[in-house]
Short mmCIF file of C-alpha atoms in Angstrom, two decimals:
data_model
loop_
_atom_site.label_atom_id
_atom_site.label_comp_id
_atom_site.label_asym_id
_atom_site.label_seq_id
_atom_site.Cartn_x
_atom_site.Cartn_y
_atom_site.Cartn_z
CA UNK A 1 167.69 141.91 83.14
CA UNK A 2 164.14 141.80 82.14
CA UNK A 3 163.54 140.09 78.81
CA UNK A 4 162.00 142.30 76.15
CA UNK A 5 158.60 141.21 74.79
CA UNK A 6 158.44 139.97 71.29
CA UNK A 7 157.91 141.76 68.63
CA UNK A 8 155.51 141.04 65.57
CA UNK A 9 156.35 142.84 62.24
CA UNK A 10 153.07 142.26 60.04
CA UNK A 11 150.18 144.20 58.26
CA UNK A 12 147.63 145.42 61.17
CA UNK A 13 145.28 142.67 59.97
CA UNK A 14 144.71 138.86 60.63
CA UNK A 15 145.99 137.28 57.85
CA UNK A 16 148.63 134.76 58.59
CA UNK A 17 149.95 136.31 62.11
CA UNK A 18 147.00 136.19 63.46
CA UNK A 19 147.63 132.37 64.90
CA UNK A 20 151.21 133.46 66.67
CA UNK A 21 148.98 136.56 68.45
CA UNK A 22 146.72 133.57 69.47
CA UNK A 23 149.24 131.37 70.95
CA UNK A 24 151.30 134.33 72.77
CA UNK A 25 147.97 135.45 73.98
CA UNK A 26 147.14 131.85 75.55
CA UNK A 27 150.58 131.37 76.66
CA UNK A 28 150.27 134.67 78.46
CA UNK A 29 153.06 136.66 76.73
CA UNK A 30 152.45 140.11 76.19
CA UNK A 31 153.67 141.24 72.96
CA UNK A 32 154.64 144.19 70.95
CA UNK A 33 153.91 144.70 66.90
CA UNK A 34 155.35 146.72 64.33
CA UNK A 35 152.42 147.15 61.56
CA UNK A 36 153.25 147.16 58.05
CA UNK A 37 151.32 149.73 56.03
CA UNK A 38 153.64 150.87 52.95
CA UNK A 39 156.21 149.37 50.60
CA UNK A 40 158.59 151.23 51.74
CA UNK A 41 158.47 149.54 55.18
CA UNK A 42 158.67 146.37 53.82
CA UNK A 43 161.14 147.13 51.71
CA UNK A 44 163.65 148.38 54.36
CA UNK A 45 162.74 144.84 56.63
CA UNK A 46 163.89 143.19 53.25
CA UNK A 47 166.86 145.40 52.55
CA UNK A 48 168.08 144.95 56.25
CA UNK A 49 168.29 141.74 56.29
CA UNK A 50 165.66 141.40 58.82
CA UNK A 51 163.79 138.86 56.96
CA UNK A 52 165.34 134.90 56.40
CA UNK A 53 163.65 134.69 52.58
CA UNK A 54 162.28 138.59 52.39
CA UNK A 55 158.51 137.54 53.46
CA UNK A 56 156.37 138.23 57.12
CA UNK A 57 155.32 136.95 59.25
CA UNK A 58 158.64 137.92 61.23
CA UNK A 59 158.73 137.66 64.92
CA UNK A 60 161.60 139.15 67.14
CA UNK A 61 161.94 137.28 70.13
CA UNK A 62 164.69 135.66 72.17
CA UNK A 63 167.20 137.51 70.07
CA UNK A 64 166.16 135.37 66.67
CA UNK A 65 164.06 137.31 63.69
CA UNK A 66 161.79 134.17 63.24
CA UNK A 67 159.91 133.56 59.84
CA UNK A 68 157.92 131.01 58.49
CA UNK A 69 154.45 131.01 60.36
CA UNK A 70 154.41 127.45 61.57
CA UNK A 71 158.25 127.72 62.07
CA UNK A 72 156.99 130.73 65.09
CA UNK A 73 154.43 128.94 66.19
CA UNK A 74 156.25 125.57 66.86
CA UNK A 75 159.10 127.71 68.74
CA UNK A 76 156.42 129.74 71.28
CA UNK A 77 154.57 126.08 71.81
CA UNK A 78 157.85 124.33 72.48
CA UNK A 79 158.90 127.29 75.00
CA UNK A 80 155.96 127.64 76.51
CA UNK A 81 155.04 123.56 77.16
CA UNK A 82 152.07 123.78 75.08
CA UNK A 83 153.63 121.00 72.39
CA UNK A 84 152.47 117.81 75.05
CA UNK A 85 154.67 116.12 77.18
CA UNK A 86 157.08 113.73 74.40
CA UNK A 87 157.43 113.09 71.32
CA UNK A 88 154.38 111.09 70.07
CA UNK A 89 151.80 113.64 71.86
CA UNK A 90 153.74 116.24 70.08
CA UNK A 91 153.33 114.29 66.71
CA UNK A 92 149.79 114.12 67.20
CA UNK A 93 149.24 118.01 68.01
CA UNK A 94 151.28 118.42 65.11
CA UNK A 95 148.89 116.26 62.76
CA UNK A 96 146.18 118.14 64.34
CA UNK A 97 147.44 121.74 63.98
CA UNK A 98 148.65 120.77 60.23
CA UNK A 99 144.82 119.78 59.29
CA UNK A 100 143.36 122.43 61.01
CA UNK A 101 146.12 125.08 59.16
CA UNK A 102 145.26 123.93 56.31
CA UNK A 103 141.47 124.72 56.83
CA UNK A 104 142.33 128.16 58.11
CA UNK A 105 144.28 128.53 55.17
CA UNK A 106 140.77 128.96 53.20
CA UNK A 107 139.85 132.12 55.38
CA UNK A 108 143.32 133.84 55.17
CA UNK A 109 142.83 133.62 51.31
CA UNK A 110 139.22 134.52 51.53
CA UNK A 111 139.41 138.50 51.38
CA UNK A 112 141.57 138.11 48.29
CA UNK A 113 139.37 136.06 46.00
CA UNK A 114 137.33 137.71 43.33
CA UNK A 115 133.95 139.17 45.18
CA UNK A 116 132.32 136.63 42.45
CA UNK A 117 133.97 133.68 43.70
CA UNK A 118 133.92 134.60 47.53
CA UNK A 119 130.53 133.42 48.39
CA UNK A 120 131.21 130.61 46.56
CA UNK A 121 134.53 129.92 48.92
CA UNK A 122 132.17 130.57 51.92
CA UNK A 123 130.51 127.02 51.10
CA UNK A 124 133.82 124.75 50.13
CA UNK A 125 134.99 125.94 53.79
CA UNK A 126 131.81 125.11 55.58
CA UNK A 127 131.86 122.24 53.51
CA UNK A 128 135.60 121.04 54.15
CA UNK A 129 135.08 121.67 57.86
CA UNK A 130 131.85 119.89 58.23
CA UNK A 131 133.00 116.79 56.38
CA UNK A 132 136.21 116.97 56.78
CA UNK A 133 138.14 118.40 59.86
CA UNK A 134 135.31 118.93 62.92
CA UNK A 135 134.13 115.17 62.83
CA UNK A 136 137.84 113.99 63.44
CA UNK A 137 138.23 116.58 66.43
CA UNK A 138 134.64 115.63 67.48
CA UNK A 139 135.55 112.21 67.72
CA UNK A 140 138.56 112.76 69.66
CA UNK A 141 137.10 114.87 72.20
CA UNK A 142 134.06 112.20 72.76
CA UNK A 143 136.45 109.04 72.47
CA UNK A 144 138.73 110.27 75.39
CA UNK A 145 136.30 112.75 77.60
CA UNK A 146 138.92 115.47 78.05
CA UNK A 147 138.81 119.05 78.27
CA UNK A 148 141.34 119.05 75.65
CA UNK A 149 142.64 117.97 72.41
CA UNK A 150 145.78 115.92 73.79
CA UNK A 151 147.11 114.83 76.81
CA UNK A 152 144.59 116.35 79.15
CA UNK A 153 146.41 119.59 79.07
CA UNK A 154 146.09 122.85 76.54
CA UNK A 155 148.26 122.99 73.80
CA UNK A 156 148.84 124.15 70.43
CA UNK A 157 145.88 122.16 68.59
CA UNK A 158 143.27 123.47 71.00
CA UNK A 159 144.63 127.21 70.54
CA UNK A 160 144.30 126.97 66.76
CA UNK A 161 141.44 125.07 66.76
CA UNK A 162 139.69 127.26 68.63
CA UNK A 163 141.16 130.45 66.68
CA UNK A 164 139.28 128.53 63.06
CA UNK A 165 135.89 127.79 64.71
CA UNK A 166 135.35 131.34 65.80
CA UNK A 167 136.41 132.85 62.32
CA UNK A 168 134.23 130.34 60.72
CA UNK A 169 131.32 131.34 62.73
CA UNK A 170 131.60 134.63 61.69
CA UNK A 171 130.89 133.67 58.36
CA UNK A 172 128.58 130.99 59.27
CA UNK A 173 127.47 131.32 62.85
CA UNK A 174 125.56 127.73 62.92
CA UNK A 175 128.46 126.03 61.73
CA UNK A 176 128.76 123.83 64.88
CA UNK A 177 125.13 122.74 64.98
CA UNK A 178 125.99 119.02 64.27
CA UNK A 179 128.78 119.04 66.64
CA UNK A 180 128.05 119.20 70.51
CA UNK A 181 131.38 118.33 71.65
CA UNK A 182 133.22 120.77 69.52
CA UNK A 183 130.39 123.25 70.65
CA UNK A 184 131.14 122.60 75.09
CA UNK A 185 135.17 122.25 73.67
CA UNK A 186 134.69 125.93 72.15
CA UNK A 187 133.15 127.58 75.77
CA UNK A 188 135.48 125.48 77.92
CA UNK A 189 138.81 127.07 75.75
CA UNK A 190 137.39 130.51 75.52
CA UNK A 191 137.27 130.40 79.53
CA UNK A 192 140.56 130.11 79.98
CA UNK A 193 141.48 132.88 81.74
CA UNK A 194 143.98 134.16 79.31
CA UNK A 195 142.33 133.37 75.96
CA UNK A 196 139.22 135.01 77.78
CA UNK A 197 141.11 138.14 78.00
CA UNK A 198 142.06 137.72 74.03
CA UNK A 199 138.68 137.39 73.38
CA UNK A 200 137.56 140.81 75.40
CA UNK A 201 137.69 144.19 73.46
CA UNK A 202 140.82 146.20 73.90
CA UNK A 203 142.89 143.07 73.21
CA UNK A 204 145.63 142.64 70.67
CA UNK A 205 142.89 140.15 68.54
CA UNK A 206 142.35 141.56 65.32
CA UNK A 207 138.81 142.23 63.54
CA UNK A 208 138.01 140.26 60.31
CA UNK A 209 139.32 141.31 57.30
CA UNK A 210 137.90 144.54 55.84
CA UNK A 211 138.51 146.69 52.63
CA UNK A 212 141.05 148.90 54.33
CA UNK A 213 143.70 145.59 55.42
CA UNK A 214 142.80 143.73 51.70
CA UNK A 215 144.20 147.44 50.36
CA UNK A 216 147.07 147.46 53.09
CA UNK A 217 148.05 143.81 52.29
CA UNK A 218 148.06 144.94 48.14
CA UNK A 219 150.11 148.14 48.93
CA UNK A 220 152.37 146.19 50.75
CA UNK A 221 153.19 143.22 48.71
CA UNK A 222 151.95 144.11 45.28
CA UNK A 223 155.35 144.61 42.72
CA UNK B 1 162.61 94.04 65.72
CA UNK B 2 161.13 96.64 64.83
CA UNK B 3 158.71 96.67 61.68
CA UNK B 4 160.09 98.96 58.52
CA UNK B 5 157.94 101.91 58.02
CA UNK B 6 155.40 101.66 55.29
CA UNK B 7 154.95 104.97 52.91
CA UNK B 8 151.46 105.32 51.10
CA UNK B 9 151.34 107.45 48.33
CA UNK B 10 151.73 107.72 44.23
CA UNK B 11 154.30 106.18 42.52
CA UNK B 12 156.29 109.86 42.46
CA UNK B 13 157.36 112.46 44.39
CA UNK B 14 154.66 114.75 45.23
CA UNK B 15 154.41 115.61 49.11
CA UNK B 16 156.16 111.81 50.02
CA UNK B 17 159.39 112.72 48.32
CA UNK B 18 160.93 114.75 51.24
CA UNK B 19 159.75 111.84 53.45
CA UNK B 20 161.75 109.64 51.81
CA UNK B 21 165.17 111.21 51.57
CA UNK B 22 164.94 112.09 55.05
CA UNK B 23 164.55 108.07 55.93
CA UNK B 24 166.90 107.79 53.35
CA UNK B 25 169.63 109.75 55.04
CA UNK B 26 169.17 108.31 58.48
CA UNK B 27 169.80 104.93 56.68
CA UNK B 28 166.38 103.70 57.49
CA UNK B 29 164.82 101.21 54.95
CA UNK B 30 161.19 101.29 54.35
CA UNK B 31 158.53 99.92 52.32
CA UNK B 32 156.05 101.82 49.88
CA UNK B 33 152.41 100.82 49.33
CA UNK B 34 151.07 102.85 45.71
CA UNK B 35 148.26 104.64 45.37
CA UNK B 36 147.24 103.24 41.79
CA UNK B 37 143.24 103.67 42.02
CA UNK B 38 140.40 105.46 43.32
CA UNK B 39 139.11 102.49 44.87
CA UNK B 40 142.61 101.76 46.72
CA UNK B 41 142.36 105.22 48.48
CA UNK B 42 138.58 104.98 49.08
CA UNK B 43 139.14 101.47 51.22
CA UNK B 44 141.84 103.58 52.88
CA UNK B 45 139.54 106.33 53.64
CA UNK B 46 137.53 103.88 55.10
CA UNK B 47 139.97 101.92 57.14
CA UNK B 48 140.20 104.99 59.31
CA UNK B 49 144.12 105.18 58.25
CA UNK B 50 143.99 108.49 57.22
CA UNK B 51 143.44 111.34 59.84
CA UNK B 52 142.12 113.83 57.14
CA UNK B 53 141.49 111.84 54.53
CA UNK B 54 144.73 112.29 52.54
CA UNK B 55 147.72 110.76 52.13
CA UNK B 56 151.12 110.86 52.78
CA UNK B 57 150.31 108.15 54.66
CA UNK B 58 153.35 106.88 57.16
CA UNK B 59 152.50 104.21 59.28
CA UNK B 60 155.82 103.41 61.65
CA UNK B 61 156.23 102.86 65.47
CA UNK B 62 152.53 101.78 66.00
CA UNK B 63 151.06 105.22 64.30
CA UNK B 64 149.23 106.23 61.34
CA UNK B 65 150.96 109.50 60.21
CA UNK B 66 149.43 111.93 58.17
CA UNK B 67 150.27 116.00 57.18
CA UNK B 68 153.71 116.13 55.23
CA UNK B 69 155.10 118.24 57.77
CA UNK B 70 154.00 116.24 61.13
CA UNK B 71 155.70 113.16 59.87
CA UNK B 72 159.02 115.35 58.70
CA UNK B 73 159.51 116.37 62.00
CA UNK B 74 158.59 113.21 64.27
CA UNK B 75 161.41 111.45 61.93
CA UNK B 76 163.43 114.21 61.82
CA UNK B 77 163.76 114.17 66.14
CA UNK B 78 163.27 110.30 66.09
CA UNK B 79 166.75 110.05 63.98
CA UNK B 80 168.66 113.55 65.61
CA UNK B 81 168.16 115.30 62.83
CA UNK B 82 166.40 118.12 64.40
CA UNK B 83 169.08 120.45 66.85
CA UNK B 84 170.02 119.90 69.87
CA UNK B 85 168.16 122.58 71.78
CA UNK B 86 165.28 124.73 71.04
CA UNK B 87 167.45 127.59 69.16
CA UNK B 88 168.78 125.06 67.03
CA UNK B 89 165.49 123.47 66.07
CA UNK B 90 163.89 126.81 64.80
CA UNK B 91 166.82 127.29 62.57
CA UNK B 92 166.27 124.01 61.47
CA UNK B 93 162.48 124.42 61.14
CA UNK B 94 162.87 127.99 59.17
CA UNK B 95 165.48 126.24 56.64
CA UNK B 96 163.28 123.25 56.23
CA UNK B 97 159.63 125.57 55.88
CA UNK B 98 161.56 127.21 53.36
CA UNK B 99 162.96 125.09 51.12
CA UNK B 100 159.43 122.84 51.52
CA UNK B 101 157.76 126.41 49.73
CA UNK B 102 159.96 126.21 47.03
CA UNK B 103 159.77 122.27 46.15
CA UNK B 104 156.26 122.50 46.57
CA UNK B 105 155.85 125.55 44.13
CA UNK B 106 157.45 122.72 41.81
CA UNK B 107 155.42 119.88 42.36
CA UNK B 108 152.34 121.71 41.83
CA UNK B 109 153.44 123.16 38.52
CA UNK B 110 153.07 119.59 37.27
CA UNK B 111 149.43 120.08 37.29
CA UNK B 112 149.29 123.45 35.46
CA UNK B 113 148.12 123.47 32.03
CA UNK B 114 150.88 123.57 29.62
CA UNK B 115 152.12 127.42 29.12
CA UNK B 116 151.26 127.99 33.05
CA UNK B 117 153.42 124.93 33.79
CA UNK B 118 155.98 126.46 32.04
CA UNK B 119 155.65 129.71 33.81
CA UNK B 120 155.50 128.35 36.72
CA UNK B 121 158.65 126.19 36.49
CA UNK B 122 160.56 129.46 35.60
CA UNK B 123 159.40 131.22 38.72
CA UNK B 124 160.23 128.45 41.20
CA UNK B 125 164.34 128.73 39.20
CA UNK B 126 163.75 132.61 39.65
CA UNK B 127 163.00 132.56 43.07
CA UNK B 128 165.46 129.62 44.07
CA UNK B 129 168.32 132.03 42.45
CA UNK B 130 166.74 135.34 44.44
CA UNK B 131 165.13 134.14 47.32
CA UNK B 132 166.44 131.04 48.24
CA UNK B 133 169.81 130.21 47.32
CA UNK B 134 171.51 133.38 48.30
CA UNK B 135 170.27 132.97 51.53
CA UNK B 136 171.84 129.70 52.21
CA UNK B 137 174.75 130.58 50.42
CA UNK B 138 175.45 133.71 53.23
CA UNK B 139 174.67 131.20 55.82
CA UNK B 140 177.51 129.25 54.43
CA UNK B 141 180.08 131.68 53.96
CA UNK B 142 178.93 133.28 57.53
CA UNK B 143 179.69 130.02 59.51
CA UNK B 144 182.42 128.76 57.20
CA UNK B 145 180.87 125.10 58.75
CA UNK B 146 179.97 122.07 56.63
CA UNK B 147 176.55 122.05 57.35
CA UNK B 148 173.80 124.09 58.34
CA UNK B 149 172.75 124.72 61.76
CA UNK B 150 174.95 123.50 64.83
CA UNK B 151 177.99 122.43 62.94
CA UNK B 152 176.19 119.01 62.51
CA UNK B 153 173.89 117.40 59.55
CA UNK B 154 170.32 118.05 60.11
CA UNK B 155 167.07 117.73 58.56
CA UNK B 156 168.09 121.47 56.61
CA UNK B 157 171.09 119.50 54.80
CA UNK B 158 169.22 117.19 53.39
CA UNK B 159 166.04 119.22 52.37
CA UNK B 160 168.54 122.05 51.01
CA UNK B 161 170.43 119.18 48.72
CA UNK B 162 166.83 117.74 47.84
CA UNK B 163 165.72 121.24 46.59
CA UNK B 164 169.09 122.12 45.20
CA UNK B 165 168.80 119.23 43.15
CA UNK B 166 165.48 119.60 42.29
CA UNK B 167 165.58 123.03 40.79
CA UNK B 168 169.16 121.72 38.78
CA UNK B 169 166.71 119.50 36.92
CA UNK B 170 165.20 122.38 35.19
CA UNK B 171 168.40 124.48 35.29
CA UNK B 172 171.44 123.43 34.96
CA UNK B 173 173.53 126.26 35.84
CA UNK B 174 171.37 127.66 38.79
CA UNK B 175 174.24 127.22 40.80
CA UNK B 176 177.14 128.74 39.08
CA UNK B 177 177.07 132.22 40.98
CA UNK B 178 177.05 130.47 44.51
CA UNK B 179 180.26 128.37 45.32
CA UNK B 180 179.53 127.14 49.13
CA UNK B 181 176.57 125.52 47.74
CA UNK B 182 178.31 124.07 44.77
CA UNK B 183 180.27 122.50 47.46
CA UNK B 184 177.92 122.01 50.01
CA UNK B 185 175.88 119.59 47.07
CA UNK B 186 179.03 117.78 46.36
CA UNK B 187 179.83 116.90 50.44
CA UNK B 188 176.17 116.39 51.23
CA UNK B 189 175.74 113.69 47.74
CA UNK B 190 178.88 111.74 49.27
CA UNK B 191 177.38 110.90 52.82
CA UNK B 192 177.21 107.34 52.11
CA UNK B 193 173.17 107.06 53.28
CA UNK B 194 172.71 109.61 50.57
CA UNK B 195 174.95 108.49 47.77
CA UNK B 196 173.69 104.71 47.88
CA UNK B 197 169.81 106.75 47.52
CA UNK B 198 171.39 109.02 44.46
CA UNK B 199 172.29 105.94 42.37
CA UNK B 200 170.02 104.13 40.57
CA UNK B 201 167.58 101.27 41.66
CA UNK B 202 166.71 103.56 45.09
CA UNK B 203 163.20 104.53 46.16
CA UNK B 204 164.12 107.91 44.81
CA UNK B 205 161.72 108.80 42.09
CA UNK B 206 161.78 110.74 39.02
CA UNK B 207 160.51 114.29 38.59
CA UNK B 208 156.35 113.87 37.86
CA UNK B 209 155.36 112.89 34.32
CA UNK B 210 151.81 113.20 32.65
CA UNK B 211 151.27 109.22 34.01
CA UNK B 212 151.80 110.44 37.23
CA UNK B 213 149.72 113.35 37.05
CA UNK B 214 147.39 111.66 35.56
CA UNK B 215 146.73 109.05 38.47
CA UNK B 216 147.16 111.22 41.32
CA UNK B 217 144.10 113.34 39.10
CA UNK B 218 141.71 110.20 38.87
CA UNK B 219 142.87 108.63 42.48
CA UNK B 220 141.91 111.98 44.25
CA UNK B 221 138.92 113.35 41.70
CA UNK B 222 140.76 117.17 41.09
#
């Protein structure tokens, strides 16, 4: 018996599902999603019992309703080998993915600040990236060479990585000027032949946040 | 033999407290190194320590850990406290995430100005009692098992007990409509790794104070 594809139950937006569509994507999974676009249907997730502490992301797969975003995206790594090969690589993609989250955790909120205070946000996360994250990751990738982040093979730090530096560039496309290694790691990730195909039109990748998903996402979760 | 691990952080809870009652309960001893002043954490900065920049800092078994949840779950596999398969694990993982959400909504109340702080407080009890509690309750009375996930103490035990306790701190009676967990906080105390680290004189530390909100304010500059 065939194994049905997973199944994402979120708003039809980036926000914080956005990363799990990323990693499926590289790991070659094709998935299916449920969007969210009323109360109601949130409502009757909650009521059913469909979600472990009533919030999404929720993703059905392996017969489990899995919540917590970093909860999903440690299970898909860990099934689909892309959480290094024992336990101290996978402590270091951890480290890794947990910095770069926390970046990416700027431009989930972004769309939901105050239009006053938004352009103000745009320079804290060019800021915080510039000082803070992409000269660690630059280092790395100059001190050992490699294609990738750790252990000369793709895994879940280079996926989410990759995922922040091309929002960010959207908002501020020169963002990588002072960073050559980060610049060749960006091409060199994109070519792989499935994240390639995420990155074509007509895949499940979703556009950046516009006034119709910051009105979903209030009609949604808003008491 | 192997060197003790070394913790850098405040003299409180803050992000380092799960940390150490997960050590704690694997009956691991370690050593603390406070964060006092800005110029401590600037040399540290410097020292190339700190992956990010921040602490929790754990240095143990030749690494420099940093990101509260990296470290949780390197010590929670180094000590079998994370499932025996990759089912069991997530479980783990969702229980943990969880319970992390709602200890953290408490530790940054600390920093709210007074009337928020207060507000805040009240939410975290509201949503332990809504959210939270009632699901581990069901999860309980589902399995009828003594702990968690696997019919065997994980990393979920002892973050469930930490938060359980936690929230009892600022409400006393938060637990009177759920029995199993009234239960499950009595057998979980009495594992003898986590009684000796309930009594006094353990590396447990108190709930945050204005001295302790008031260093971790002029060591980081927020």
């Amino acid at each position: 018996m065939m194994a049905s594809k997973p199944k994402l139950h979120y708003p039809n937006g980036r926000g914080r599902m956005e990363s799990v569509r990323w990693v499926l994507a590289a790991a070659g999974v094709e998935f299916d999603e449920d969007f969210l676009e009323t109360k109601e249907q949130l409502q009757k997730l909650q009521d059913g019992n469909h979600l472990l502490f009533q919030q999404v992301p929720m993703v059905e797969i392996d017969g489990m309703k899995l919540v917590q975003t970093r909860s999903i995206l440690h299970y898909i790594a860990d099934k689909h080998h892309l959480f290094g090969k024992d336990l101290k690589e996978r402590t270091l993609i951890d480290m890794y993915v947990e910095g770069t989250l926390d970046l990416l955790e700027l431009i989930i909120m972004h769309p939901f600040l105050k239009p006053d205070d938004q352009q103000k946000e745009v320079v804290i996360m060019a800021q915080k990236a510039i000082i803070r994250y992409f000269p660690v990751f630059e280092k790395v990738l100059r001190g050992h060479g490699q294609r990738f982040l750790v252990g000369n093979q793709l895994s879940l730090a280079d996926i989410i990585l990759l995922q922040t530096i091309l929002a960010l560039e959207e908002k501020i496309p020169n963002i990588l000027s002072a960073f050559p290694h980060l610049q060749e790691f960006t091409v060199k990730i994109s070519n792989i032949p499935t994240i390639k195909k995420f990155l074509e039109p007509g895949s499940k990748k979703k556009p950046p946040p516009d006034d119709i998903y910051v009105r979903t996402v209030y009609n949604v979760f808003m008491p | 033999m192997a060197a003790k691990p070394k913790l850098c952080y405040f003299r409180g809870r803050g992000r380092m407290e799960s940390i150490r009652w997960l050590l704690a309960a694997a009956g691991v001893e370690f050593e603390e190194e406070f964060l006092e002043t800005r110029e401590q954490y600037e040399r540290l900065q410097k020292d190339g320590r700190l992956l990010f920049g921040q602490v929790p800092l754990v240095e143990i078994d030749g690494m420099a850990l940093t990101q509260t949840r990296a470290i949780l779950s390197y010590l929670a596999a180094k000590y079998n406290l994370h499932g025996k398969d990759l089912k069991e694990t997530v479980r783990i993982d969702m229980h943990a995430d969880g319970t992390l959400d709602l200890m953290m909504k408490v530790a940054a109340a600390a920093f709210k100005p007074p009337g928020e702080k207060e507000k805040s407080l009240a939410s975290a009890v509201e949503k332990a009692k809504t959210r939270y509690f009632p699901v581990f309750e069901k999860i309980l009375k589902d399995q009828g098992e003594d702990f968690l996930v696997g019919n065997k103490f994980s990393w979920a035990d002892i973050q469930l007990l930490e938060a359980i306790l936690m929230i009892e701190e600022l409400d006393a009676s938060v637990l009177s409509d759920f029995p199993l967990l009234q239960a499950f906080k009595t057998r979980i105390s009495n594992i003898p790794t986590i009684k000796k680290f309930l009594q006094p004189g353990s590396q447990r530390k108190p709930p945050p104070d204005s001295h302790y909100v008031k260093v971790a304010r002029t060591v980081l500059q927020f």
